[in-house]
PDB file of C-alpha atoms in Angstrom:
ATOM      1  CA  UNK A  28      -3.824   4.387  13.582  1.00  0.00           C
ATOM      2  CA  UNK A  29      -1.562   5.316  10.589  1.00  0.00           C
ATOM      3  CA  UNK A  30      -2.884   5.679   6.998  1.00  0.00           C
ATOM      4  CA  UNK A  31      -0.731   5.517   3.845  1.00  0.00           C
ATOM      5  CA  UNK A  32      -1.021   6.017   0.153  1.00  0.00           C
ATOM      6  CA  UNK A  33       1.807   4.525  -2.137  1.00  0.00           C
ATOM      7  CA  UNK A  34       2.811   6.079  -5.382  1.00  0.00           C
ATOM      8  CA  UNK A  35       5.566   6.189  -7.927  1.00  0.00           C
ATOM      9  CA  UNK A  36       5.068  10.041  -7.891  1.00  0.00           C
ATOM     10  CA  UNK A  37       7.479  11.661  -5.533  1.00  0.00           C
ATOM     11  CA  UNK A  38       5.868  15.124  -5.774  1.00  0.00           C
ATOM     12  CA  UNK A  39       2.267  14.749  -4.571  1.00  0.00           C
ATOM     13  CA  UNK A  40       1.430  17.931  -2.330  1.00  0.00           C
ATOM     14  CA  UNK A  41      -2.275  17.242  -2.309  1.00  0.00           C
ATOM     15  CA  UNK A  42      -4.405  14.264  -3.107  1.00  0.00           C
ATOM     16  CA  UNK A  43      -7.624  15.324  -4.802  1.00  0.00           C
ATOM     17  CA  UNK A  44     -10.627  12.855  -4.799  1.00  0.00           C
ATOM     18  CA  UNK A  45     -10.865  11.117  -8.136  1.00  0.00           C
ATOM     19  CA  UNK A  46     -12.936   8.335  -9.496  1.00  0.00           C
ATOM     20  CA  UNK A  47     -11.543   4.797  -9.960  1.00  0.00           C
ATOM     21  CA  UNK A  48     -10.187   4.175 -13.427  1.00  0.00           C
ATOM     22  CA  UNK A  49     -11.979   0.834 -13.755  1.00  0.00           C
ATOM     23  CA  UNK A  50     -15.349   0.832 -11.935  1.00  0.00           C
ATOM     24  CA  UNK A  51     -16.309  -2.260 -10.036  1.00  0.00           C
ATOM     25  CA  UNK A  52     -19.742  -3.769  -9.284  1.00  0.00           C
ATOM     26  CA  UNK A  53     -20.529  -2.454  -5.876  1.00  0.00           C
ATOM     27  CA  UNK A  54     -23.232  -3.554  -3.461  1.00  0.00           C
ATOM     28  CA  UNK A  55     -26.502  -1.605  -3.375  1.00  0.00           C
ATOM     29  CA  UNK A  56     -25.952   1.634  -1.561  1.00  0.00           C
ATOM     30  CA  UNK A  57     -22.094   1.592  -2.048  1.00  0.00           C
ATOM     31  CA  UNK A  58     -21.926   2.582  -5.702  1.00  0.00           C
ATOM     32  CA  UNK A  59     -20.345   5.758  -4.469  1.00  0.00           C
ATOM     33  CA  UNK A  60     -17.090   3.833  -4.146  1.00  0.00           C
ATOM     34  CA  UNK A  61     -16.701   4.242  -7.755  1.00  0.00           C
ATOM     35  CA  UNK A  62     -16.857   8.118  -7.417  1.00  0.00           C
ATOM     36  CA  UNK A  63     -14.260  10.617  -6.459  1.00  0.00           C
ATOM     37  CA  UNK A  64     -12.311   9.520  -3.458  1.00  0.00           C
ATOM     38  CA  UNK A  65      -8.761   9.499  -1.961  1.00  0.00           C
ATOM     39  CA  UNK A  66      -7.764   6.016  -1.131  1.00  0.00           C
ATOM     40  CA  UNK A  67      -5.522   4.880   1.802  1.00  0.00           C
ATOM     41  CA  UNK A  68      -4.400   1.712   3.409  1.00  0.00           C
ATOM     42  CA  UNK A  69      -3.809   1.209   7.164  1.00  0.00           C
ATOM     43  CA  UNK A  70      -0.376   0.311   8.477  1.00  0.00           C
ATOM     44  CA  UNK A  71      -1.382  -3.421   9.133  1.00  0.00           C
ATOM     45  CA  UNK A  72      -2.061  -3.890   5.407  1.00  0.00           C
ATOM     46  CA  UNK A  73       0.530  -1.549   3.902  1.00  0.00           C
ATOM     47  CA  UNK A  74       2.341  -4.628   2.415  1.00  0.00           C
ATOM     48  CA  UNK A  75      -0.347  -4.781  -0.138  1.00  0.00           C
ATOM     49  CA  UNK A  76       1.112  -1.876  -1.898  1.00  0.00           C
ATOM     50  CA  UNK A  77       4.897  -2.441  -1.563  1.00  0.00           C
ATOM     51  CA  UNK A  78       5.031  -3.184  -5.207  1.00  0.00           C
ATOM     52  CA  UNK A  79       5.632  -1.298  -8.596  1.00  0.00           C
ATOM     53  CA  UNK A  80       2.242   0.088  -9.542  1.00  0.00           C
ATOM     54  CA  UNK A  81       1.340  -2.340 -12.287  1.00  0.00           C
ATOM     55  CA  UNK A  82       2.775  -5.422 -10.665  1.00  0.00           C
ATOM     56  CA  UNK A  83       0.075  -8.138 -10.519  1.00  0.00           C
ATOM     57  CA  UNK A  84      -0.155  -9.836  -7.128  1.00  0.00           C
ATOM     58  CA  UNK A  85      -2.171 -12.213  -4.844  1.00  0.00           C
ATOM     59  CA  UNK A  86      -2.069 -11.484  -1.087  1.00  0.00           C
ATOM     60  CA  UNK A  87      -3.390 -13.893   1.500  1.00  0.00           C
ATOM     61  CA  UNK A  88      -3.759 -14.047   5.290  1.00  0.00           C
ATOM     62  CA  UNK A  89      -5.763 -15.986   7.705  1.00  0.00           C
ATOM     63  CA  UNK A  90      -9.127 -14.810   8.941  1.00  0.00           C
ATOM     64  CA  UNK A  91     -10.417 -15.821  12.402  1.00  0.00           C
ATOM     65  CA  UNK A  92     -12.489 -18.667  10.845  1.00  0.00           C
ATOM     66  CA  UNK A  93      -9.569 -19.981   8.779  1.00  0.00           C
ATOM     67  CA  UNK A  94      -8.910 -23.589   9.527  1.00  0.00           C
ATOM     68  CA  UNK A  95      -5.638 -24.309  11.123  1.00  0.00           C
ATOM     69  CA  UNK A  96      -4.745 -26.869   8.495  1.00  0.00           C
ATOM     70  CA  UNK A  97      -5.197 -24.117   5.725  1.00  0.00           C
ATOM     71  CA  UNK A  98      -3.213 -21.628   7.821  1.00  0.00           C
ATOM     72  CA  UNK A  99      -0.387 -23.928   8.323  1.00  0.00           C
ATOM     73  CA  UNK A 100      -0.391 -25.150   4.647  1.00  0.00           C
ATOM     74  CA  UNK A 101      -0.473 -21.685   3.118  1.00  0.00           C
ATOM     75  CA  UNK A 102       1.174 -19.545   5.686  1.00  0.00           C
ATOM     76  CA  UNK A 103       3.420 -21.642   7.872  1.00  0.00           C
ATOM     77  CA  UNK A 104       4.670 -19.197  10.612  1.00  0.00           C
ATOM     78  CA  UNK A 105       4.087 -16.133   8.453  1.00  0.00           C
ATOM     79  CA  UNK A 106       1.405 -13.603   9.078  1.00  0.00           C
ATOM     80  CA  UNK A 107       0.678 -13.267   5.392  1.00  0.00           C
ATOM     81  CA  UNK A 108       2.043 -14.191   1.941  1.00  0.00           C
ATOM     82  CA  UNK A 109       2.474 -12.195  -1.243  1.00  0.00           C
ATOM     83  CA  UNK A 110       2.648 -13.967  -4.607  1.00  0.00           C
ATOM     84  CA  UNK A 111       4.146 -12.294  -7.686  1.00  0.00           C
ATOM     85  CA  UNK A 112       5.222 -13.597 -11.112  1.00  0.00           C
ATOM     86  CA  UNK A 113       8.982 -14.289 -10.939  1.00  0.00           C
ATOM     87  CA  UNK A 114       9.730 -11.931 -13.890  1.00  0.00           C
ATOM     88  CA  UNK A 115       8.676  -9.029 -11.508  1.00  0.00           C
ATOM     89  CA  UNK A 116      11.390  -9.673  -9.018  1.00  0.00           C
ATOM     90  CA  UNK A 117      14.032  -7.572 -10.770  1.00  0.00           C
ATOM     91  CA  UNK A 118      11.663  -4.634 -10.849  1.00  0.00           C
ATOM     92  CA  UNK A 119      10.699  -5.069  -7.279  1.00  0.00           C
ATOM     93  CA  UNK A 120      14.415  -4.984  -6.271  1.00  0.00           C
ATOM     94  CA  UNK A 121      15.091  -1.836  -8.485  1.00  0.00           C
ATOM     95  CA  UNK A 122      12.122   0.307  -8.239  1.00  0.00           C
ATOM     96  CA  UNK A 123      11.558   3.230  -5.805  1.00  0.00           C
ATOM     97  CA  UNK A 124       8.093   4.029  -4.552  1.00  0.00           C
ATOM     98  CA  UNK A 125       6.940   6.689  -2.219  1.00  0.00           C
ATOM     99  CA  UNK A 126       4.773   6.247   0.822  1.00  0.00           C
ATOM    100  CA  UNK A 127       2.701   9.181   1.868  1.00  0.00           C
ATOM    101  CA  UNK A 128       1.288   9.315   5.298  1.00  0.00           C
ATOM    102  CA  UNK A 129      -2.073  10.961   6.028  1.00  0.00           C
ATOM    103  CA  UNK A 130      -4.077  12.010   8.973  1.00  0.00           C
ATOM    104  CA  UNK A 131      -6.832   9.604   9.761  1.00  0.00           C
ATOM    105  CA  UNK A 132      -9.388  12.392  10.227  1.00  0.00           C
ATOM    106  CA  UNK A 133     -12.046  12.483   7.491  1.00  0.00           C
ATOM    107  CA  UNK A 134     -11.334   8.890   6.366  1.00  0.00           C
ATOM    108  CA  UNK A 135     -14.007   6.247   6.350  1.00  0.00           C
ATOM    109  CA  UNK A 136     -13.241   2.639   7.144  1.00  0.00           C
ATOM    110  CA  UNK A 137     -14.420   0.328   4.440  1.00  0.00           C
ATOM    111  CA  UNK A 138     -14.004  -2.713   6.696  1.00  0.00           C
ATOM    112  CA  UNK A 139     -12.172  -4.431   3.765  1.00  0.00           C
ATOM    113  CA  UNK A 140      -8.639  -5.467   3.991  1.00  0.00           C
ATOM    114  CA  UNK A 141      -7.378  -2.179   5.703  1.00  0.00           C
ATOM    115  CA  UNK A 142      -8.857   0.162   2.995  1.00  0.00           C
ATOM    116  CA  UNK A 143      -9.931   3.691   3.995  1.00  0.00           C
ATOM    117  CA  UNK A 144     -11.417   6.505   1.813  1.00  0.00           C
ATOM    118  CA  UNK A 145     -11.929  10.081   2.017  1.00  0.00           C
ATOM    119  CA  UNK A 146     -14.444  12.258   0.006  1.00  0.00           C
ATOM    120  CA  UNK A 147     -12.347  15.376   0.604  1.00  0.00           C
ATOM    121  CA  UNK A 148      -8.822  16.443  -0.545  1.00  0.00           C
ATOM    122  CA  UNK A 149      -5.988  15.309   1.726  1.00  0.00           C
ATOM    123  CA  UNK A 150      -2.667  16.867   2.362  1.00  0.00           C
ATOM    124  CA  UNK A 151      -0.022  14.300   3.232  1.00  0.00           C
ATOM    125  CA  UNK A 152       1.886  14.763   6.502  1.00  0.00           C
ATOM    126  CA  UNK A 153       4.986  12.953   5.426  1.00  0.00           C
ATOM    127  CA  UNK A 154       6.654  11.221   2.416  1.00  0.00           C
ATOM    128  CA  UNK A 155       9.333   8.594   2.464  1.00  0.00           C
ATOM    129  CA  UNK A 156      10.967   6.909  -0.503  1.00  0.00           C
ATOM    130  CA  UNK A 157      11.325   3.176  -0.376  1.00  0.00           C
ATOM    131  CA  UNK A 158      13.737   1.214  -2.451  1.00  0.00           C
ATOM    132  CA  UNK A 159      14.693  -2.574  -2.365  1.00  0.00           C
ATOM    133  CA  UNK A 160      11.038  -3.366  -1.841  1.00  0.00           C
ATOM    134  CA  UNK A 161      11.760  -7.051  -1.714  1.00  0.00           C
ATOM    135  CA  UNK A 162      13.344  -6.485   1.578  1.00  0.00           C
ATOM    136  CA  UNK A 163      10.180  -4.800   3.191  1.00  0.00           C
ATOM    137  CA  UNK A 164       8.074  -7.909   3.602  1.00  0.00           C
ATOM    138  CA  UNK A 165       9.882 -10.092   6.117  1.00  0.00           C
ATOM    139  CA  UNK A 166       9.967  -7.366   8.673  1.00  0.00           C
ATOM    140  CA  UNK A 167       6.176  -7.126   8.380  1.00  0.00           C
ATOM    141  CA  UNK A 168       5.799 -10.960   8.855  1.00  0.00           C
ATOM    142  CA  UNK A 169       4.953 -11.402   5.148  1.00  0.00           C
ATOM    143  CA  UNK A 170       6.566 -14.039   2.988  1.00  0.00           C
ATOM    144  CA  UNK A 171       7.197 -12.828  -0.641  1.00  0.00           C
ATOM    145  CA  UNK A 172       6.824 -15.778  -3.005  1.00  0.00           C
ATOM    146  CA  UNK A 173       7.842 -15.491  -6.618  1.00  0.00           C
ATOM    147  CA  UNK A 174       5.979 -18.046  -8.816  1.00  0.00           C
ATOM    148  CA  UNK A 175       6.090 -18.663 -12.498  1.00  0.00           C
ATOM    149  CA  UNK A 176       2.486 -18.007 -12.991  1.00  0.00           C
ATOM    150  CA  UNK A 177      -0.429 -16.547 -11.004  1.00  0.00           C
ATOM    151  CA  UNK A 178      -3.372 -18.391 -12.574  1.00  0.00           C
ATOM    152  CA  UNK A 179      -2.743 -21.704 -10.879  1.00  0.00           C
ATOM    153  CA  UNK A 180      -3.433 -19.866  -7.622  1.00  0.00           C
ATOM    154  CA  UNK A 181      -7.047 -19.042  -8.531  1.00  0.00           C
ATOM    155  CA  UNK A 182      -8.198 -21.801  -6.230  1.00  0.00           C
ATOM    156  CA  UNK A 183      -7.097 -19.680  -3.141  1.00  0.00           C
ATOM    157  CA  UNK A 184     -10.439 -17.843  -3.568  1.00  0.00           C
ATOM    158  CA  UNK A 185     -12.139 -21.175  -2.572  1.00  0.00           C
ATOM    159  CA  UNK A 186     -10.259 -21.346   0.793  1.00  0.00           C
ATOM    160  CA  UNK A 187     -11.065 -19.815   4.150  1.00  0.00           C
ATOM    161  CA  UNK A 188      -8.229 -17.451   3.861  1.00  0.00           C
ATOM    162  CA  UNK A 189      -8.584 -13.726   2.917  1.00  0.00           C
ATOM    163  CA  UNK A 190      -7.368 -13.424  -0.741  1.00  0.00           C
ATOM    164  CA  UNK A 191      -6.849 -10.047  -2.451  1.00  0.00           C
ATOM    165  CA  UNK A 192      -5.767  -9.896  -6.084  1.00  0.00           C
ATOM    166  CA  UNK A 193      -4.399  -6.605  -7.282  1.00  0.00           C
ATOM    167  CA  UNK A 194      -3.645  -5.646 -10.878  1.00  0.00           C
ATOM    168  CA  UNK A 195      -4.286  -9.164 -11.896  1.00  0.00           C
ATOM    169  CA  UNK A 196      -5.268  -7.962 -15.503  1.00  0.00           C
ATOM    170  CA  UNK A 197      -1.526  -7.481 -15.909  1.00  0.00           C
ATOM    171  CA  UNK A 198      -0.692 -11.185 -15.052  1.00  0.00           C
ATOM    172  CA  UNK A 199       0.392 -13.409 -17.807  1.00  0.00           C
ATOM    173  CA  UNK A 200      -2.643 -15.434 -19.069  1.00  0.00           C
ATOM    174  CA  UNK A 201      -4.876 -14.290 -16.242  1.00  0.00           C
ATOM    175  CA  UNK A 202      -7.862 -13.749 -18.522  1.00  0.00           C
ATOM    176  CA  UNK A 203      -7.685 -17.462 -19.411  1.00  0.00           C
ATOM    177  CA  UNK A 204      -7.761 -18.466 -15.863  1.00  0.00           C
ATOM    178  CA  UNK A 205     -11.229 -16.981 -14.982  1.00  0.00           C
TER     179      UNK A 205
END
């Protein structure tokens, strides 16, 4: 299994555990997830981080229990879909990010959308620079969809799909959509 961390910083020699910037409500016994950790994503879900850091996005894919009608309606023949606000397209095409690969030893699987954490420092084994991020999705079976606004998609959380929202606080009018 391959684990990655994406960053706009091209010079990370060591990842030190650090607490999340915005703590989340965690289930009882999992409060430690707000503490000092190194976060990574597995190769099957790396498309979730093929974006400029602050780009708000909604990512969807089918779960085993997803109804075929929902799968067809929302995904068609795609494995997953990624929604961004249209005004982020230019940055997505222009920005370069860096994908750091990490050994999986010492990481714990969160059983949540391919996320893994380590409580210890991690030295990356490789770094590659990635540009023209808009071209990275289709080879992964993910359709990139630019929309005028993300708030109209809030109903996705009421479907049987897996739905992840990242950096939504940066979406236009998101606070009014809750």
